[in-house]
Short mmCIF file of C-alpha atoms in Angstrom, two decimals:
data_model
loop_
_atom_site.label_atom_id
_atom_site.label_comp_id
_atom_site.label_asym_id
_atom_site.label_seq_id
_atom_site.Cartn_x
_atom_site.Cartn_y
_atom_site.Cartn_z
CA MET A 1 6.65 -42.24 -13.95
CA LYS A 2 5.49 -39.50 -11.68
CA THR A 3 1.96 -39.66 -13.07
CA ALA A 4 1.96 -43.42 -12.69
CA THR A 5 3.06 -43.09 -9.07
CA ILE A 6 0.39 -40.53 -8.28
CA THR A 7 -2.25 -42.67 -9.96
CA LYS A 8 -1.20 -45.74 -8.04
CA LYS A 9 -1.22 -43.93 -4.72
CA LEU A 10 -4.54 -42.28 -5.44
CA ASP A 11 -6.09 -45.60 -6.33
CA GLN A 12 -4.79 -47.10 -3.08
CA LEU A 13 -6.29 -44.20 -1.16
CA TYR A 14 -9.73 -44.78 -2.62
CA GLU A 15 -9.32 -48.54 -2.86
CA PHE A 16 -12.20 -49.26 -0.54
CA ASP A 17 -14.75 -47.85 -2.97
CA ARG A 18 -13.21 -48.84 -6.28
CA GLU A 19 -16.12 -51.12 -7.19
CA PRO A 20 -19.74 -50.05 -7.66
CA VAL A 21 -21.75 -50.35 -4.46
CA LYS A 22 -23.23 -53.83 -4.10
CA GLU A 23 -26.91 -54.59 -3.55
CA LYS A 24 -26.32 -55.70 0.06
CA ASN A 25 -24.73 -52.33 0.92
CA LEU A 26 -27.64 -50.21 -0.28
CA GLN A 27 -29.22 -48.01 2.34
CA GLY A 28 -32.80 -47.11 3.14
CA ILE A 29 -34.36 -43.67 2.89
CA GLY A 30 -33.93 -43.11 6.66
CA ASN A 31 -30.16 -42.83 6.34
CA PHE A 32 -30.44 -40.16 3.68
CA LEU A 33 -33.01 -38.20 5.64
CA GLY A 34 -30.69 -38.34 8.68
CA ILE A 35 -27.62 -37.26 6.71
CA PHE A 36 -29.39 -34.32 5.10
CA ALA A 37 -31.05 -33.23 8.35
CA GLY A 38 -27.70 -33.36 10.17
CA GLU A 39 -25.42 -31.75 7.59
CA HIS A 40 -27.59 -28.80 6.67
CA ILE A 41 -28.19 -27.43 10.14
CA ALA A 42 -24.68 -26.09 10.36
CA GLY A 43 -22.91 -23.26 12.12
CA THR A 44 -22.94 -21.33 8.88
CA GLU A 45 -26.77 -21.21 8.90
CA PHE A 46 -26.45 -18.72 11.77
CA VAL A 47 -24.53 -16.43 9.43
CA ILE A 48 -26.44 -16.84 6.16
CA GLY A 49 -29.84 -15.75 7.52
CA MET A 50 -28.15 -12.80 9.20
CA LEU A 51 -26.42 -11.76 5.97
CA PHE A 52 -29.69 -11.82 4.02
CA VAL A 53 -31.05 -9.29 6.52
CA ALA A 54 -27.87 -7.21 6.19
CA HIS A 55 -28.21 -7.25 2.39
CA GLY A 56 -31.68 -5.74 2.58
CA VAL A 57 -33.75 -8.72 1.48
CA SER A 58 -37.49 -8.01 1.77
CA VAL A 59 -39.87 -10.34 3.60
CA VAL A 60 -41.48 -11.61 0.37
CA ASP A 61 -38.03 -12.06 -1.23
CA MET A 62 -36.94 -14.14 1.75
CA LEU A 63 -40.03 -16.32 2.10
CA VAL A 64 -40.86 -16.84 -1.58
CA GLY A 65 -37.31 -16.70 -2.92
CA GLY A 66 -36.12 -19.15 -0.27
CA LEU A 67 -38.97 -21.50 -1.11
CA ILE A 68 -38.28 -21.45 -4.85
CA GLY A 69 -34.51 -21.77 -4.38
CA ASN A 70 -34.85 -24.74 -2.05
CA ILE A 71 -37.30 -26.48 -4.39
CA LEU A 72 -34.80 -26.02 -7.24
CA ALA A 73 -32.02 -27.46 -5.07
CA VAL A 74 -34.12 -30.53 -4.19
CA LEU A 75 -35.06 -31.04 -7.85
CA SER A 76 -31.37 -30.78 -8.82
CA TRP A 77 -30.49 -33.57 -6.38
CA ALA A 78 -33.49 -35.67 -7.37
CA PHE A 79 -33.37 -35.36 -11.15
CA ILE A 80 -29.70 -34.71 -11.92
CA THR A 81 -27.45 -36.23 -9.23
CA SER A 82 -29.24 -39.26 -7.82
CA PRO A 83 -30.37 -40.86 -11.13
CA ILE A 84 -26.74 -41.04 -12.33
CA ALA A 85 -25.56 -42.14 -8.89
CA VAL A 86 -27.93 -45.13 -8.65
CA LYS A 87 -27.11 -46.30 -12.18
CA VAL A 88 -23.32 -46.02 -11.97
CA ARG A 89 -22.95 -46.51 -8.19
CA LEU A 90 -19.40 -45.16 -8.12
CA SER A 91 -17.92 -42.41 -5.97
CA LEU A 92 -17.22 -39.07 -7.60
CA TYR A 93 -13.50 -39.85 -7.61
CA TRP A 94 -13.81 -43.07 -9.64
CA HIS A 95 -16.54 -41.77 -11.89
CA LEU A 96 -14.59 -38.62 -12.75
CA LYS A 97 -11.38 -40.58 -13.20
CA LYS A 98 -13.00 -42.73 -15.88
CA ILE A 99 -13.99 -39.59 -17.77
CA ALA A 100 -11.22 -37.11 -17.09
CA GLY A 101 -8.15 -39.20 -16.32
CA PRO A 102 -6.01 -39.40 -13.17
CA VAL A 103 -4.09 -36.13 -13.60
CA LEU A 104 -7.19 -34.00 -13.97
CA VAL A 105 -8.80 -35.78 -11.02
CA PHE A 106 -5.65 -35.05 -9.01
CA ILE A 107 -5.99 -31.31 -9.75
CA TYR A 108 -9.72 -31.47 -8.97
CA ASN A 109 -8.99 -33.08 -5.60
CA ILE A 110 -6.48 -30.42 -4.61
CA VAL A 111 -8.90 -27.62 -5.52
CA ASN A 112 -11.67 -29.43 -3.67
CA ALA A 113 -9.45 -29.84 -0.59
CA LEU A 114 -8.71 -26.12 -0.47
CA MET A 115 -12.41 -25.30 -0.79
CA PHE A 116 -13.20 -27.69 2.06
CA CYS A 117 -10.52 -26.04 4.22
CA PHE A 118 -12.05 -22.60 3.63
CA LEU A 119 -15.54 -23.93 4.36
CA ALA A 120 -14.35 -25.58 7.57
CA GLY A 121 -12.57 -22.30 8.35
CA ALA A 122 -15.89 -20.45 8.24
CA MET A 123 -17.32 -22.98 10.69
CA VAL A 124 -14.32 -22.64 13.03
CA ALA A 125 -14.79 -18.86 12.95
CA VAL A 126 -18.48 -19.26 13.80
CA SER A 127 -17.58 -21.41 16.81
CA ALA A 128 -14.94 -18.90 17.87
CA THR A 129 -17.53 -16.13 18.10
CA ALA A 130 -19.17 -18.10 20.91
CA VAL A 131 -15.99 -19.35 22.60
CA GLY A 132 -14.76 -15.77 22.85
CA ILE A 133 -17.82 -14.50 24.75
CA PRO A 134 -16.57 -15.17 28.33
CA PHE A 135 -13.26 -13.51 27.48
CA HIS A 136 -14.94 -10.38 26.09
CA ILE A 137 -12.87 -10.49 22.92
CA GLN A 138 -13.56 -7.93 20.25
CA MET A 139 -15.87 -9.67 17.75
CA PRO A 140 -15.54 -9.16 14.01
CA GLU A 141 -18.07 -6.82 12.46
CA LEU A 142 -19.99 -6.97 9.21
CA ASN A 143 -17.45 -5.03 7.17
CA ASP A 144 -14.32 -6.58 8.72
CA LEU A 145 -12.17 -8.54 6.31
CA TYR A 146 -8.99 -8.98 8.37
CA PRO A 147 -8.42 -10.08 12.00
CA ASN A 148 -9.44 -7.14 14.15
CA SER A 149 -7.92 -8.03 17.52
CA VAL A 150 -5.30 -10.19 19.21
CA GLY A 151 -8.12 -11.78 21.22
CA TRP A 152 -9.84 -12.93 18.03
CA VAL A 153 -6.60 -14.43 16.68
CA ILE A 154 -5.91 -16.31 19.93
CA THR A 155 -9.51 -17.59 20.14
CA VAL A 156 -9.54 -18.82 16.54
CA ILE A 157 -6.17 -20.55 16.93
CA PHE A 158 -7.42 -22.20 20.13
CA VAL A 159 -10.68 -23.38 18.56
CA GLY A 160 -8.91 -24.49 15.36
CA ALA A 161 -6.32 -26.41 17.38
CA VAL A 162 -8.94 -28.18 19.50
CA ILE A 163 -11.03 -29.11 16.46
CA THR A 164 -7.96 -30.38 14.61
CA VAL A 165 -6.72 -32.45 17.56
CA VAL A 166 -10.16 -33.99 18.09
CA ALA A 167 -10.39 -34.70 14.37
CA ILE A 168 -6.99 -36.41 14.46
CA MET A 169 -8.02 -38.50 17.45
CA GLY A 170 -11.16 -39.74 15.79
CA PHE A 171 -13.72 -38.40 13.38
CA GLU A 172 -16.23 -41.08 14.15
CA SER A 173 -16.99 -40.22 17.76
CA LEU A 174 -17.57 -36.60 16.84
CA ALA A 175 -19.68 -37.68 13.87
CA ARG A 176 -21.89 -39.54 16.33
CA PHE A 177 -21.98 -36.51 18.61
CA ALA A 178 -23.12 -34.49 15.56
CA ARG A 179 -26.06 -36.90 15.10
CA VAL A 180 -26.97 -36.44 18.75
CA SER A 181 -26.75 -32.66 18.45
CA ALA A 182 -28.78 -32.18 15.24
CA PRO A 183 -32.38 -32.24 16.60
CA TRP A 184 -31.44 -30.08 19.56
CA MET A 185 -29.57 -27.55 17.40
CA PHE A 186 -32.55 -27.15 15.10
CA LEU A 187 -34.84 -26.46 18.07
CA ILE A 188 -32.37 -23.91 19.45
CA PHE A 189 -32.60 -22.03 16.12
CA VAL A 190 -36.40 -22.07 16.28
CA ALA A 191 -36.57 -21.27 20.01
CA ALA A 192 -34.16 -18.35 19.63
CA ALA A 193 -36.27 -16.98 16.77
CA ILE A 194 -39.52 -17.33 18.75
CA ALA A 195 -37.93 -15.68 21.78
CA SER A 196 -36.55 -12.92 19.54
CA ILE A 197 -40.05 -12.19 18.27
CA GLY A 198 -41.07 -11.95 21.93
CA THR A 199 -38.62 -9.07 22.40
CA MET A 200 -40.15 -7.09 19.53
CA ASP A 201 -43.47 -6.07 21.09
CA VAL A 202 -45.51 -8.46 18.98
CA ASP A 203 -48.92 -9.55 20.24
CA SER A 204 -50.47 -11.13 17.13
CA PHE A 205 -49.50 -12.61 13.79
CA GLY A 206 -50.67 -9.42 12.07
CA GLU A 207 -48.27 -7.42 14.19
CA PHE A 208 -45.48 -9.87 13.47
CA TRP A 209 -46.01 -9.51 9.74
CA ASP A 210 -45.86 -5.73 10.05
CA ILE A 211 -42.66 -5.91 12.12
CA ALA A 212 -41.21 -8.51 9.70
CA LYS A 213 -41.78 -6.16 6.76
CA VAL A 214 -40.33 -3.11 8.44
CA LYS A 215 -37.80 -4.30 11.02
CA ILE A 216 -36.58 -7.76 9.97
CA TRP A 217 -36.52 -8.05 6.19
CA SER A 218 -36.95 -4.35 5.53
CA GLY A 219 -35.69 -4.37 1.96
CA VAL A 220 -33.02 -1.83 2.90
CA PRO A 221 -29.39 -3.01 3.09
CA LEU A 222 -27.20 -2.09 6.03
CA GLU A 223 -24.38 0.38 5.48
CA GLY A 224 -21.62 -1.03 3.28
CA GLN A 225 -23.76 -3.96 2.05
CA SER A 226 -25.07 -4.47 -1.48
CA LYS A 227 -28.82 -4.75 -2.13
CA PHE A 228 -30.17 -8.27 -2.63
CA THR A 229 -33.34 -8.99 -4.59
CA MET A 230 -35.53 -12.08 -4.74
CA TRP A 231 -33.32 -13.31 -7.59
CA HIS A 232 -30.33 -13.24 -5.26
CA VAL A 233 -32.23 -15.31 -2.69
CA ILE A 234 -33.45 -17.82 -5.29
CA PHE A 235 -30.06 -18.32 -6.92
CA PHE A 236 -28.10 -18.36 -3.68
CA THR A 237 -30.49 -20.84 -2.05
CA TRP A 238 -30.53 -23.06 -5.12
CA LEU A 239 -26.77 -23.05 -5.49
CA ALA A 240 -25.64 -23.00 -1.85
CA ASN A 241 -24.85 -26.70 -2.30
CA ALA A 242 -24.19 -26.54 -6.03
CA ALA A 243 -20.97 -28.50 -5.62
CA MET A 244 -23.02 -31.34 -4.19
CA HIS A 245 -25.91 -31.53 -6.69
CA LEU A 246 -25.10 -29.90 -10.04
CA GLY A 247 -21.40 -30.39 -9.25
CA MET A 248 -22.09 -34.10 -8.63
CA ALA A 249 -20.10 -34.47 -5.38
CA ASP A 250 -23.11 -36.31 -3.93
CA LEU A 251 -22.67 -39.14 -6.43
CA SER A 252 -20.55 -40.54 -3.61
CA LEU A 253 -23.54 -40.36 -1.27
CA PHE A 254 -26.41 -41.44 -3.52
CA ARG A 255 -24.55 -44.45 -4.91
CA TYR A 256 -25.85 -46.15 -1.76
CA ALA A 257 -29.49 -45.23 -2.51
CA ARG A 258 -31.92 -48.00 -3.43
CA LYS A 259 -33.87 -45.69 -5.71
CA TRP A 260 -33.14 -42.44 -7.50
CA GLN A 261 -36.17 -40.93 -5.76
CA TYR A 262 -34.07 -40.78 -2.57
CA GLY A 263 -32.75 -37.54 -4.00
CA PHE A 264 -35.91 -35.98 -2.62
CA ALA A 265 -34.57 -36.72 0.88
CA SER A 266 -32.54 -33.54 0.42
CA ALA A 267 -35.81 -31.67 1.08
CA ILE A 268 -35.47 -32.24 4.82
CA GLY A 269 -32.06 -30.56 4.93
CA MET A 270 -33.14 -27.77 2.65
CA PHE A 271 -36.38 -26.90 4.37
CA LEU A 272 -35.19 -27.33 7.97
CA GLY A 273 -31.68 -25.98 7.51
CA HIS A 274 -31.82 -23.69 4.53
CA TYR A 275 -35.29 -22.31 5.10
CA VAL A 276 -36.42 -22.46 8.72
CA ALA A 277 -32.89 -21.98 10.15
CA TRP A 278 -32.05 -19.11 7.76
CA ILE A 279 -35.35 -17.40 8.54
CA SER A 280 -34.70 -17.96 12.26
CA SER A 281 -31.20 -16.50 12.19
CA GLY A 282 -32.51 -13.49 10.26
CA ILE A 283 -35.12 -12.90 12.97
CA ILE A 284 -32.50 -13.28 15.74
CA TYR A 285 -30.21 -10.72 14.07
CA ALA A 286 -32.95 -8.20 13.32
CA ALA A 287 -34.47 -8.51 16.80
CA ALA A 288 -31.07 -7.84 18.35
CA MET A 289 -30.77 -4.63 16.31
CA TYR A 290 -34.36 -3.73 17.21
CA ASN A 291 -33.28 -3.95 20.87
CA ASN A 292 -30.12 -1.90 20.22
CA PHE A 293 -27.83 -4.92 20.55
CA PHE A 294 -25.42 -4.32 17.71
CA PHE A 295 -23.39 -7.47 17.12
CA ASP A 296 -22.71 -9.16 13.79
CA ALA A 297 -21.22 -12.35 15.22
CA PRO A 298 -23.43 -15.43 15.77
CA GLY A 299 -22.05 -16.24 19.23
CA PRO A 300 -23.05 -13.03 21.00
CA LEU A 301 -26.35 -12.92 19.07
CA ALA A 302 -27.39 -16.39 20.22
CA TYR A 303 -26.10 -15.80 23.77
CA ASN A 304 -28.00 -12.54 23.97
CA ILE A 305 -31.37 -14.10 23.33
CA VAL A 306 -31.23 -17.65 24.76
CA GLY A 307 -28.19 -17.46 27.02
CA ILE A 308 -25.61 -20.20 27.48
CA ALA A 309 -27.69 -22.73 25.50
CA GLY A 310 -27.42 -20.44 22.47
CA ALA A 311 -23.67 -19.99 22.83
CA VAL A 312 -23.22 -23.76 23.27
CA CYS A 313 -25.31 -24.31 20.13
CA VAL A 314 -23.09 -21.96 18.10
CA VAL A 315 -19.95 -23.78 19.30
CA ILE A 316 -21.41 -27.21 18.58
CA ALA A 317 -22.96 -26.19 15.25
CA GLY A 318 -19.61 -24.87 14.04
CA TRP A 319 -17.61 -27.73 15.47
CA THR A 320 -19.74 -30.68 14.36
CA THR A 321 -19.97 -29.40 10.80
CA ALA A 322 -16.29 -28.40 10.61
CA ASN A 323 -15.43 -31.99 11.60
CA PRO A 324 -16.70 -33.84 8.48
CA THR A 325 -15.53 -30.97 6.29
CA LEU A 326 -12.04 -31.29 7.76
CA TYR A 327 -12.21 -35.05 7.17
CA ARG A 328 -13.13 -34.53 3.51
CA ALA A 329 -10.39 -31.92 3.15
CA GLY A 330 -7.86 -34.36 4.62
CA LEU A 331 -8.99 -37.13 2.31
CA ALA A 332 -8.80 -34.89 -0.74
CA LEU A 333 -5.42 -33.44 0.35
CA GLN A 334 -3.97 -36.90 0.82
CA VAL A 335 -3.62 -37.18 -2.94
CA ALA A 336 -0.83 -34.61 -2.76
CA SER A 337 1.08 -36.59 -0.16
CA PRO A 338 -0.03 -40.20 -0.48
CA ASN A 339 2.77 -41.51 1.75
CA TRP A 340 1.76 -39.38 4.70
CA SER A 341 -0.32 -40.86 7.45
CA ARG A 342 -3.86 -39.63 7.92
CA TRP A 343 -3.00 -37.66 11.07
CA LYS A 344 -0.35 -35.62 9.30
CA VAL A 345 -2.69 -34.74 6.46
CA THR A 346 -5.45 -33.84 8.91
CA LEU A 347 -2.97 -31.64 10.77
CA ILE A 348 -2.10 -29.79 7.55
CA ALA A 349 -5.80 -29.43 6.69
CA GLY A 350 -6.47 -28.19 10.23
CA MET A 351 -3.70 -25.60 9.98
CA LEU A 352 -5.01 -24.34 6.62
CA THR A 353 -8.52 -24.25 8.05
CA THR A 354 -7.41 -22.32 11.14
CA ALA A 355 -5.39 -19.85 9.06
CA ALA A 356 -8.44 -19.23 6.87
CA ALA A 357 -10.68 -18.82 9.94
CA LEU A 358 -8.55 -15.94 11.19
CA PHE A 359 -10.02 -13.77 8.44
CA PRO A 360 -13.53 -12.57 9.28
CA ALA A 361 -14.02 -12.05 5.54
CA LEU A 362 -14.71 -15.76 5.31
CA VAL A 363 -17.75 -15.34 7.57
CA MET A 364 -18.85 -11.85 6.64
CA LYS A 365 -18.52 -12.62 2.92
CA LEU A 366 -19.81 -16.15 3.35
CA LEU A 367 -22.52 -15.74 0.71
CA GLU A 368 -19.93 -14.82 -1.91
CA PHE A 369 -17.57 -17.61 -0.81
CA VAL A 370 -20.32 -20.25 -0.93
CA ALA A 371 -21.29 -19.09 -4.42
CA ILE A 372 -17.66 -19.19 -5.63
CA TYR A 373 -17.13 -22.61 -4.06
CA GLY A 374 -20.07 -24.06 -5.99
CA LEU A 375 -19.09 -22.28 -9.17
CA ILE A 376 -15.54 -23.64 -9.18
CA LEU A 377 -16.71 -27.25 -9.07
CA LEU A 378 -19.81 -26.90 -11.28
CA PRO A 379 -18.18 -27.40 -14.71
CA MET A 380 -16.99 -30.87 -13.74
CA GLY A 381 -20.54 -31.77 -12.77
CA ALA A 382 -21.63 -30.64 -16.21
CA VAL A 383 -18.92 -32.84 -17.73
CA ILE A 384 -20.22 -35.87 -15.81
CA PHE A 385 -23.82 -35.12 -16.85
CA ALA A 386 -22.86 -34.69 -20.52
CA ASP A 387 -20.70 -37.80 -20.50
CA TYR A 388 -23.44 -39.94 -18.97
CA TYR A 389 -26.48 -38.83 -20.96
CA LEU A 390 -25.32 -37.14 -24.16
CA ILE A 391 -21.90 -38.40 -25.25
CA PRO A 392 -23.24 -41.87 -26.28
CA LYS A 393 -26.19 -40.27 -28.09
CA ILE A 394 -23.92 -38.33 -30.47
CA GLY A 395 -21.82 -41.39 -31.21
CA LEU A 396 -18.83 -40.53 -29.03
CA THR A 397 -17.06 -42.65 -26.44
CA GLN A 398 -18.24 -42.53 -22.84
CA TYR A 399 -15.57 -42.71 -20.08
CA TYR A 400 -13.02 -41.71 -22.66
CA ALA A 401 -9.97 -41.44 -20.38
CA GLU A 402 -10.46 -44.96 -19.06
CA LYS A 403 -11.14 -46.54 -22.43
CA ARG A 404 -8.22 -44.81 -24.17
CA GLY A 405 -5.83 -44.93 -21.20
CA ILE A 406 -5.51 -41.14 -21.17
CA ASN A 407 -4.08 -39.33 -18.13
CA PHE A 408 -5.64 -35.97 -18.89
CA ASN A 409 -8.80 -35.61 -20.93
CA TRP A 410 -8.26 -32.23 -22.56
CA ALA A 411 -11.92 -31.86 -23.46
CA ALA A 412 -12.83 -32.02 -19.75
CA GLY A 413 -9.83 -29.92 -18.70
CA ILE A 414 -10.50 -27.10 -21.16
CA THR A 415 -14.21 -27.20 -20.27
CA TRP A 416 -13.35 -26.75 -16.60
CA PHE A 417 -10.64 -24.11 -16.84
CA GLY A 418 -12.19 -22.33 -19.83
CA LEU A 419 -15.53 -21.87 -18.12
CA LEU A 420 -13.94 -20.66 -14.92
CA LEU A 421 -12.05 -18.10 -17.00
CA LEU A 422 -15.27 -17.12 -18.73
CA ALA A 423 -17.02 -16.78 -15.35
CA LEU A 424 -14.17 -14.54 -14.16
CA VAL A 425 -14.52 -12.34 -17.24
CA MET A 426 -18.30 -12.19 -16.87
CA ASN A 427 -17.87 -11.14 -13.25
CA ARG A 428 -14.96 -8.70 -13.60
CA VAL A 429 -15.59 -7.19 -17.02
CA PHE A 430 -19.35 -7.41 -17.42
CA GLY A 431 -20.25 -7.10 -13.75
CA VAL A 432 -22.41 -10.25 -13.54
CA GLU A 433 -22.64 -11.11 -9.85
CA VAL A 434 -21.14 -14.44 -8.80
CA PHE A 435 -24.53 -15.65 -7.51
CA PHE A 436 -25.96 -15.76 -11.04
CA LEU A 437 -23.07 -17.42 -12.83
CA GLY A 438 -23.76 -21.03 -11.78
CA PRO A 439 -26.59 -22.05 -14.15
CA PRO A 440 -25.08 -20.53 -17.33
CA VAL A 441 -21.69 -22.02 -16.46
CA TRP A 442 -23.25 -25.46 -15.96
CA ILE A 443 -25.24 -25.33 -19.22
CA LEU A 444 -22.25 -24.00 -21.15
CA GLY A 445 -20.18 -26.74 -19.50
CA VAL A 446 -22.45 -29.41 -20.99
CA VAL A 447 -22.32 -27.84 -24.47
CA THR A 448 -18.58 -27.10 -24.35
CA TYR A 449 -17.72 -30.62 -23.27
CA LEU A 450 -19.78 -32.11 -26.10
CA VAL A 451 -18.15 -29.88 -28.73
CA LEU A 452 -14.63 -30.35 -27.38
CA SER A 453 -15.12 -34.10 -27.00
CA TRP A 454 -16.23 -34.32 -30.61
CA ILE A 455 -13.05 -32.52 -31.72
CA TYR A 456 -10.76 -34.26 -29.20
CA GLN A 457 -12.03 -37.79 -29.71
CA LYS A 458 -11.89 -37.51 -33.52
CA ARG A 459 -8.40 -36.04 -33.30
CA THR A 460 -6.96 -38.63 -30.90
CA VAL A 461 -8.48 -41.47 -32.93
CA THR A 462 -6.88 -39.99 -36.07
CA LEU A 463 -3.50 -39.58 -34.32
CA VAL A 464 -3.59 -43.16 -33.09
CA MET B 1 -37.50 -51.62 22.91
CA ASN B 2 -36.42 -52.18 26.49
CA ILE B 3 -37.65 -50.11 29.42
CA MET B 4 -34.28 -48.41 29.91
CA LYS B 5 -34.17 -47.15 26.37
CA LEU B 6 -37.77 -45.99 26.53
CA ALA B 7 -37.02 -44.09 29.74
CA LEU B 8 -33.96 -42.50 28.15
CA LYS B 9 -36.01 -41.41 25.16
CA ILE B 10 -38.69 -39.87 27.38
CA ILE B 11 -35.99 -37.95 29.29
CA SER B 12 -34.40 -36.81 26.01
CA TYR B 13 -37.65 -35.56 24.56
CA SER B 14 -38.39 -33.68 27.75
CA GLY B 15 -34.97 -32.03 27.22
CA LEU B 16 -36.14 -30.95 23.77
CA GLY B 17 -39.35 -29.73 25.41
CA LEU B 18 -37.26 -27.62 27.77
CA THR B 19 -35.54 -26.20 24.70
CA ILE B 20 -38.59 -25.11 22.72
CA ILE B 21 -41.49 -24.62 25.18
CA PRO B 22 -39.90 -21.78 27.23
CA SER B 23 -39.56 -19.67 24.08
CA ILE B 24 -43.28 -20.05 23.40
CA LEU B 25 -44.08 -19.17 27.03
CA PHE B 26 -41.81 -16.13 26.74
CA LEU B 27 -43.57 -15.06 23.56
CA MET B 28 -46.87 -15.35 25.46
CA ASP B 29 -45.44 -13.23 28.31
CA LYS B 30 -45.77 -16.14 30.75
CA ILE B 31 -42.09 -16.21 31.78
CA GLU B 32 -39.16 -13.78 31.87
CA LEU B 33 -36.13 -13.93 29.58
CA SER B 34 -33.90 -14.99 32.48
CA GLN B 35 -36.19 -17.96 33.17
CA LEU B 36 -36.16 -18.88 29.48
CA LYS B 37 -32.36 -18.95 29.50
CA LEU B 38 -32.31 -21.10 32.63
CA TYR B 39 -34.83 -23.64 31.32
CA MET B 40 -33.03 -23.87 28.00
CA LEU B 41 -29.73 -24.46 29.80
CA ILE B 42 -31.33 -27.27 31.80
CA GLY B 43 -32.59 -28.59 28.45
CA VAL B 44 -28.98 -28.78 27.21
CA PHE B 45 -27.98 -31.03 30.13
CA VAL B 46 -31.13 -33.17 29.92
CA TRP B 47 -30.81 -33.70 26.16
CA PHE B 48 -27.10 -34.43 25.97
CA GLY B 49 -27.12 -36.33 29.26
CA SER B 50 -29.63 -38.81 27.86
CA ALA B 51 -29.53 -38.72 24.04
CA VAL B 52 -25.87 -39.79 23.86
CA PHE B 53 -26.92 -43.14 25.30
CA TRP B 54 -29.36 -44.04 22.52
CA ILE B 55 -28.87 -41.96 19.36
CA GLY B 56 -26.55 -43.76 16.97
CA LYS B 57 -25.74 -46.34 19.60
CA GLY B 58 -24.80 -49.72 18.19
CA LYS B 59 -24.82 -48.51 14.58
CA LYS B 60 -21.84 -48.09 12.31
#
């Protein structure tokens, strides 16, 4: 009864997109370019480029590794996510429900909601580093994991409360504001980087390259930071949005695409946001250190080089990207309390987000968090891939949960939980860094789901 | 495109110009850092004061 109730409520929640997207609702390439350009120039980009510098990435690692990683990310969207999306044209929720059953989708949604809250928390924290500037609050430093001052706590709670209230009052107006902000934010990143180079006694490109090698991406990690190689840059860049491409969350987005080739639209977000913006924030951070300005928080760094415009950019970049993330968290959380109104769920999501933002670890360990976030959702992407392309080829039943009326597809469940356990063992026992676990987990996810489905489907058919 | 919208767009793009060009001038030692910060702040007002009236306007 309880499962039936949850299923019914969940279905009501996602009622509006129960059917495959119709021809008349398909969108042109411009929409996808706009979405990717807007969503991937986020507040967190200020932090990621900075952290690469802190982890001692060399200039070649950064430029070449970032290029390779971003190409791999674009190819993942174009060849893995969007082809399935344009053929099935269902949101992730409905697609996964057909395969895994309503109970497993319920668990997936809760996990997803928590991940979204943490991600939004990182963005709130980024904004708070700029809001706190006029009040001279003590900013978190690179090795801080816990709140380091009362001022920080008050600022984060204030920013979190404002973002939550605005989100409750209306996501759409802020979503439009985000569209307005995107081109300007990108130029602030670039302008701040150019101005930063201007503070480093550079008179020619040759001099810049020399400074870049020695003072920006020196190859030497800062104290307390692990050393990153080109492999780290490639894998991190590739998998920064793993939940979206290999994890298939963007099935919900690309189901509106006219052609699967629209997956290549992701290139604009990757190369503006995850390449130019990361390189820019690395330059800003290194130039500040070069000029003896030792801050690890994006707000003061941006304010230092381009003044109020920089601080405003950090606030807006954090805020506008926390907004849709908070919306998605609220939507995913609503499955746990289907009778609650949207504002109550958003309030809960906002409170979780704000609580998470209090911990500077979320920002200072953002690279690790982003990698874990992708990793947690990757196995279910592998399940979707295997179910779509391979399950019919080996004579098994596609969309097994739907066709057999199963609430919990154990083959998908064991694939998900088993691979996360395996990833934990690989990380804790064998010391494999979290950045490198994504691809093997995804490939093993495909194989494991096929094997388990073969056993599970034969067994359930026999039992019936 | 009507004249009003065209004018708004021109104003907006000049706001973006005020965001990026000062950094290039600063790199070339043509302006001081304090001037760069001022021009970029003006760019904030010009961009947001005009772009909100045409970007995403009238679309769902």
